[in-house]
mmCIF file of N, CA and C in Angstrom:
data_model
loop_
_atom_site.group_PDB
_atom_site.id
_atom_site.type_symbol
_atom_site.label_atom_id
_atom_site.label_comp_id
_atom_site.label_asym_id
_atom_site.label_seq_id
_atom_site.Cartn_x
_atom_site.Cartn_y
_atom_site.Cartn_z
ATOM 1 N N ASN U 15 4.601 11.571 18.966
ATOM 2 C CA ASN U 15 5.993 11.132 19.024
ATOM 3 C C ASN U 15 6.877 11.995 18.118
ATOM 4 N N MET U 16 6.366 12.245 16.918
ATOM 5 C CA MET U 16 7.092 13.112 15.989
ATOM 6 C C MET U 16 7.335 14.476 16.623
ATOM 7 N N LYS U 17 6.317 14.964 17.346
ATOM 8 C CA LYS U 17 6.431 16.280 17.980
ATOM 9 C C LYS U 17 7.649 16.319 18.890
ATOM 10 N N LYS U 18 7.793 15.290 19.721
ATOM 11 C CA LYS U 18 8.910 15.260 20.661
ATOM 12 C C LYS U 18 10.236 15.308 19.921
ATOM 13 N N LEU U 19 10.349 14.493 18.886
ATOM 14 C CA LEU U 19 11.567 14.470 18.081
ATOM 15 C C LEU U 19 11.864 15.851 17.535
ATOM 16 N N GLU U 20 10.830 16.480 16.993
ATOM 17 C CA GLU U 20 10.997 17.800 16.404
ATOM 18 C C GLU U 20 11.488 18.790 17.448
ATOM 19 N N GLU U 21 10.906 18.716 18.628
ATOM 20 C CA GLU U 21 11.284 19.651 19.688
ATOM 21 C C GLU U 21 12.737 19.457 20.090
ATOM 22 N N GLN U 22 13.158 18.196 20.203
ATOM 23 C CA GLN U 22 14.554 17.930 20.549
ATOM 24 C C GLN U 22 15.483 18.486 19.481
ATOM 25 N N GLN U 23 15.123 18.240 18.227
ATOM 26 C CA GLN U 23 15.919 18.763 17.122
ATOM 27 C C GLN U 23 16.021 20.274 17.222
ATOM 28 N N ASN U 24 14.875 20.898 17.440
ATOM 29 C CA ASN U 24 14.840 22.349 17.507
ATOM 30 C C ASN U 24 15.703 22.878 18.640
ATOM 31 N N LEU U 25 15.684 22.191 19.773
ATOM 32 C CA LEU U 25 16.499 22.629 20.903
ATOM 33 C C LEU U 25 17.980 22.587 20.550
ATOM 34 N N SER U 26 18.415 21.489 19.951
ATOM 35 C CA SER U 26 19.839 21.407 19.631
ATOM 36 C C SER U 26 20.195 22.387 18.523
ATOM 37 N N LEU U 27 19.254 22.634 17.619
ATOM 38 C CA LEU U 27 19.517 23.621 16.567
ATOM 39 C C LEU U 27 19.667 25.007 17.166
ATOM 40 N N LYS U 28 18.840 25.304 18.153
ATOM 41 C CA LYS U 28 18.896 26.619 18.785
ATOM 42 C C LYS U 28 20.286 26.870 19.349
ATOM 43 N N LYS U 29 20.912 25.825 19.879
ATOM 44 C CA LYS U 29 22.254 25.976 20.436
ATOM 45 C C LYS U 29 23.261 26.327 19.342
ATOM 46 N N ILE U 30 23.108 25.674 18.185
ATOM 47 C CA ILE U 30 24.104 25.847 17.131
ATOM 48 C C ILE U 30 23.883 27.118 16.317
ATOM 49 N N LEU U 31 22.622 27.354 15.977
ATOM 50 C CA LEU U 31 22.318 28.432 15.039
ATOM 51 C C LEU U 31 22.159 29.767 15.746
ATOM 52 N N THR U 32 22.402 30.820 15.018
ATOM 53 C CA THR U 32 22.085 32.143 15.538
ATOM 54 C C THR U 32 20.578 32.330 15.457
ATOM 55 N N GLU U 33 20.079 33.309 16.158
ATOM 56 C CA GLU U 33 18.645 33.595 16.168
ATOM 57 C C GLU U 33 18.115 33.723 14.738
ATOM 58 N N GLU U 34 18.852 34.461 13.910
ATOM 59 C CA GLU U 34 18.430 34.691 12.519
ATOM 60 C C GLU U 34 18.331 33.381 11.752
ATOM 61 N N GLN U 35 19.391 32.587 11.854
ATOM 62 C CA GLN U 35 19.427 31.316 11.136
ATOM 63 C C GLN U 35 18.275 30.421 11.572
ATOM 64 N N TYR U 36 18.017 30.444 12.885
ATOM 65 C CA TYR U 36 16.972 29.586 13.421
ATOM 66 C C TYR U 36 15.609 30.002 12.875
ATOM 67 N N LYS U 37 15.366 31.309 12.832
ATOM 68 C CA LYS U 37 14.098 31.812 12.291
ATOM 69 C C LYS U 37 13.942 31.381 10.843
ATOM 70 N N THR U 38 15.018 31.517 10.084
ATOM 71 C CA THR U 38 14.988 31.109 8.681
ATOM 72 C C THR U 38 14.654 29.630 8.577
ATOM 73 N N TYR U 39 15.302 28.843 9.436
ATOM 74 C CA TYR U 39 15.070 27.404 9.430
ATOM 75 C C TYR U 39 13.595 27.093 9.670
ATOM 76 N N LEU U 40 13.023 27.734 10.699
ATOM 77 C CA LEU U 40 11.616 27.495 11.021
ATOM 78 C C LEU U 40 10.710 27.862 9.854
ATOM 79 N N THR U 41 10.991 28.993 9.243
ATOM 80 C CA THR U 41 10.195 29.431 8.100
ATOM 81 C C THR U 41 10.247 28.391 6.995
ATOM 82 N N ASN U 42 11.447 27.884 6.741
ATOM 83 C CA ASN U 42 11.605 26.877 5.696
ATOM 84 C C ASN U 42 10.851 25.599 6.034
ATOM 85 N N GLN U 43 10.891 25.206 7.309
ATOM 86 C CA GLN U 43 10.156 24.029 7.743
ATOM 87 C C GLN U 43 8.680 24.188 7.407
ATOM 88 N N GLU U 44 8.129 25.341 7.776
ATOM 89 C CA GLU U 44 6.715 25.619 7.519
ATOM 90 C C GLU U 44 6.415 25.505 6.032
ATOM 91 N N LYS U 45 7.246 26.154 5.227
ATOM 92 C CA LYS U 45 7.055 26.121 3.770
ATOM 93 C C LYS U 45 7.039 24.685 3.282
ATOM 94 N N ARG U 46 8.006 23.900 3.782
ATOM 95 C CA ARG U 46 8.088 22.514 3.339
ATOM 96 C C ARG U 46 6.824 21.755 3.693
ATOM 97 N N LYS U 47 6.346 21.950 4.932
ATOM 98 C CA LYS U 47 5.130 21.263 5.369
ATOM 99 C C LYS U 47 3.967 21.598 4.445
ATOM 100 N N GLN U 48 3.814 22.891 4.152
ATOM 101 C CA GLN U 48 2.709 23.323 3.300
ATOM 102 C C GLN U 48 2.850 22.733 1.901
ATOM 103 N N GLU U 49 4.065 22.726 1.384
ATOM 104 C CA GLU U 49 4.316 22.148 0.065
ATOM 105 C C GLU U 49 3.863 20.694 0.038
ATOM 106 N N MET U 50 4.271 19.954 1.076
ATOM 107 C CA MET U 50 3.943 18.534 1.119
ATOM 108 C C MET U 50 2.441 18.331 1.205
ATOM 109 N N GLU U 51 1.787 19.130 2.034
ATOM 110 C CA GLU U 51 0.328 19.061 2.140
ATOM 111 C C GLU U 51 -0.294 19.273 0.770
ATOM 112 N N LYS U 52 0.169 20.321 0.103
ATOM 113 C CA LYS U 52 -0.379 20.659 -1.210
ATOM 114 C C LYS U 52 -0.192 19.481 -2.165
ATOM 115 N N ARG U 53 1.013 18.949 -2.185
ATOM 116 C CA ARG U 53 1.306 17.857 -3.099
ATOM 117 C C ARG U 53 0.437 16.646 -2.785
ATOM 118 N N ARG U 54 0.248 16.388 -1.470
ATOM 119 C CA ARG U 54 -0.565 15.238 -1.087
ATOM 120 C C ARG U 54 -1.991 15.402 -1.588
ATOM 121 N N LYS U 55 -2.524 16.613 -1.421
ATOM 122 C CA LYS U 55 -3.886 16.871 -1.879
ATOM 123 C C LYS U 55 -3.988 16.684 -3.383
ATOM 124 N N GLU U 56 -2.977 17.177 -4.110
ATOM 125 C CA GLU U 56 -2.989 17.034 -5.564
ATOM 126 C C GLU U 56 -2.979 15.565 -5.955
ATOM 127 N N MET U 57 -2.155 14.788 -5.293
ATOM 128 C CA MET U 57 -2.091 13.359 -5.583
ATOM 129 C C MET U 57 -3.455 12.720 -5.340
ATOM 130 N N MET U 58 -4.063 13.089 -4.224
ATOM 131 C CA MET U 58 -5.371 12.547 -3.886
ATOM 132 C C MET U 58 -6.379 12.872 -4.981
ATOM 133 N N ASP U 59 -6.365 14.121 -5.423
ATOM 134 C CA ASP U 59 -7.304 14.540 -6.455
ATOM 135 C C ASP U 59 -7.080 13.746 -7.737
ATOM 136 N N LYS U 60 -5.821 13.598 -8.114
ATOM 137 C CA LYS U 60 -5.510 12.860 -9.338
ATOM 138 C C LYS U 60 -6.069 11.448 -9.262
ATOM 139 N N ARG U 61 -6.050 10.882 -8.094
ATOM 140 C CA ARG U 61 -6.451 9.498 -7.952
ATOM 141 C C ARG U 61 -7.942 9.368 -7.662
ATOM 142 N N GLY U 62 -8.651 10.464 -7.732
ATOM 143 C CA GLY U 62 -10.086 10.407 -7.499
ATOM 144 C C GLY U 62 -10.414 10.300 -6.032
ATOM 145 N N GLY U 63 -9.786 11.127 -5.244
ATOM 146 C CA GLY U 63 -10.122 11.166 -3.823
ATOM 147 C C GLY U 63 -9.528 10.002 -3.066
ATOM 148 N N GLN U 64 -10.000 9.814 -1.851
ATOM 149 C CA GLN U 64 -9.429 8.792 -0.980
ATOM 150 C C GLN U 64 -10.159 7.477 -1.144
ATOM 151 N N ARG U 65 -10.108 6.925 -2.341
ATOM 152 C CA ARG U 65 -10.868 5.716 -2.575
ATOM 153 C C ARG U 65 -10.425 4.594 -1.659
ATOM 154 N N GLY U 66 -9.149 4.202 -1.802
ATOM 155 C CA GLY U 66 -8.735 3.054 -1.013
ATOM 156 C C GLY U 66 -7.890 3.440 0.172
ATOM 157 N N GLY U 67 -7.717 4.710 0.399
ATOM 158 C CA GLY U 67 -6.849 5.140 1.479
ATOM 159 C C GLY U 67 -5.477 4.534 1.294
ATOM 160 N N HIS U 68 -4.879 4.076 2.392
ATOM 161 C CA HIS U 68 -3.518 3.560 2.310
ATOM 162 C C HIS U 68 -3.448 2.201 1.654
ATOM 163 N N GLY U 69 -4.571 1.501 1.567
ATOM 164 C CA GLY U 69 -4.532 0.139 1.065
ATOM 165 C C GLY U 69 -4.361 0.096 -0.431
ATOM 166 N N ASP U 70 -4.651 1.180 -1.125
ATOM 167 C CA ASP U 70 -4.666 1.043 -2.570
ATOM 168 C C ASP U 70 -3.257 1.078 -3.134
ATOM 169 N N PRO U 71 -2.972 0.185 -4.062
ATOM 170 C CA PRO U 71 -1.605 -0.105 -4.508
ATOM 171 C C PRO U 71 -0.848 1.135 -4.954
ATOM 172 N N ALA U 72 -1.552 2.078 -5.549
ATOM 173 C CA ALA U 72 -0.896 3.292 -5.995
ATOM 174 C C ALA U 72 -0.246 3.988 -4.806
ATOM 175 N N THR U 73 -0.955 4.026 -3.695
ATOM 176 C CA THR U 73 -0.444 4.694 -2.513
ATOM 177 C C THR U 73 0.728 3.932 -1.921
ATOM 178 N N VAL U 74 0.631 2.619 -1.936
ATOM 179 C CA VAL U 74 1.626 1.801 -1.270
ATOM 180 C C VAL U 74 3.002 1.989 -1.886
ATOM 181 N N ASN U 75 3.064 2.092 -3.201
ATOM 182 C CA ASN U 75 4.366 2.165 -3.853
ATOM 183 C C ASN U 75 4.950 3.556 -3.875
ATOM 184 N N GLU U 76 4.155 4.532 -3.498
ATOM 185 C CA GLU U 76 4.668 5.894 -3.491
ATOM 186 C C GLU U 76 5.486 6.138 -2.241
ATOM 187 N N ASP U 77 6.383 7.111 -2.346
ATOM 188 C CA ASP U 77 7.039 7.575 -1.142
ATOM 189 C C ASP U 77 6.067 8.464 -0.423
ATOM 190 N N HIS U 78 5.630 8.051 0.741
ATOM 191 C CA HIS U 78 4.766 8.962 1.486
ATOM 192 C C HIS U 78 5.268 9.069 2.907
ATOM 193 N N GLU U 79 5.072 10.228 3.493
ATOM 194 C CA GLU U 79 5.417 10.440 4.896
ATOM 195 C C GLU U 79 4.528 9.518 5.671
ATOM 196 N N CYS U 80 5.108 8.650 6.450
ATOM 197 C CA CYS U 80 4.281 7.596 6.965
ATOM 198 C C CYS U 80 4.795 7.147 8.318
ATOM 199 N N SER U 81 3.859 6.916 9.230
ATOM 200 C CA SER U 81 4.293 6.449 10.538
ATOM 201 C C SER U 81 3.583 5.153 10.856
ATOM 202 N N GLY U 82 3.696 4.210 9.952
ATOM 203 C CA GLY U 82 3.138 2.902 10.226
ATOM 204 C C GLY U 82 1.736 2.722 9.712
ATOM 205 N N CYS U 83 1.503 2.987 8.416
ATOM 206 C CA CYS U 83 0.166 2.804 7.869
ATOM 207 C C CYS U 83 -0.084 1.328 7.659
ATOM 208 N N GLY U 84 0.996 0.529 7.606
ATOM 209 C CA GLY U 84 0.828 -0.893 7.370
ATOM 210 C C GLY U 84 0.745 -1.191 5.886
ATOM 211 N N GLY U 85 0.572 -0.178 5.070
ATOM 212 C CA GLY U 85 0.420 -0.393 3.643
ATOM 213 C C GLY U 85 1.739 -0.368 2.898
ATOM 214 N N CYS U 86 2.800 0.120 3.527
ATOM 215 C CA CYS U 86 4.051 0.200 2.785
ATOM 216 C C CYS U 86 5.131 -0.574 3.521
ATOM 217 N N ASP U 87 6.251 -0.758 2.839
ATOM 218 C CA ASP U 87 7.295 -1.615 3.403
ATOM 219 C C ASP U 87 8.255 -0.889 4.315
ATOM 220 N N LYS U 88 8.001 0.388 4.570
ATOM 221 C CA LYS U 88 9.013 1.168 5.260
ATOM 222 C C LYS U 88 9.254 0.764 6.704
ATOM 223 N N HIS U 89 8.326 0.056 7.300
ATOM 224 C CA HIS U 89 8.494 -0.176 8.746
ATOM 225 C C HIS U 89 8.673 -1.635 9.063
ATOM 226 N N LYS U 90 9.097 -2.405 8.089
ATOM 227 C CA LYS U 90 9.248 -3.832 8.368
ATOM 228 C C LYS U 90 10.690 -4.122 8.731
#
């Protein structure tokens, strides 16, 4: 579902942005994704791996990219 949203966004961006701007945007998106992955892994390591997964209270109160883990209040 996220993929579809992203594609729609990208299509409308393509209309507005020049080719150069769009390439820059994509590059930045990639960088951001990698940054977030890295940060997530670091958080996991700090907490001693995936002990409780999403159920563990530390995870629940954090801001995490989430599409309905059930552990946080973002989708109620």
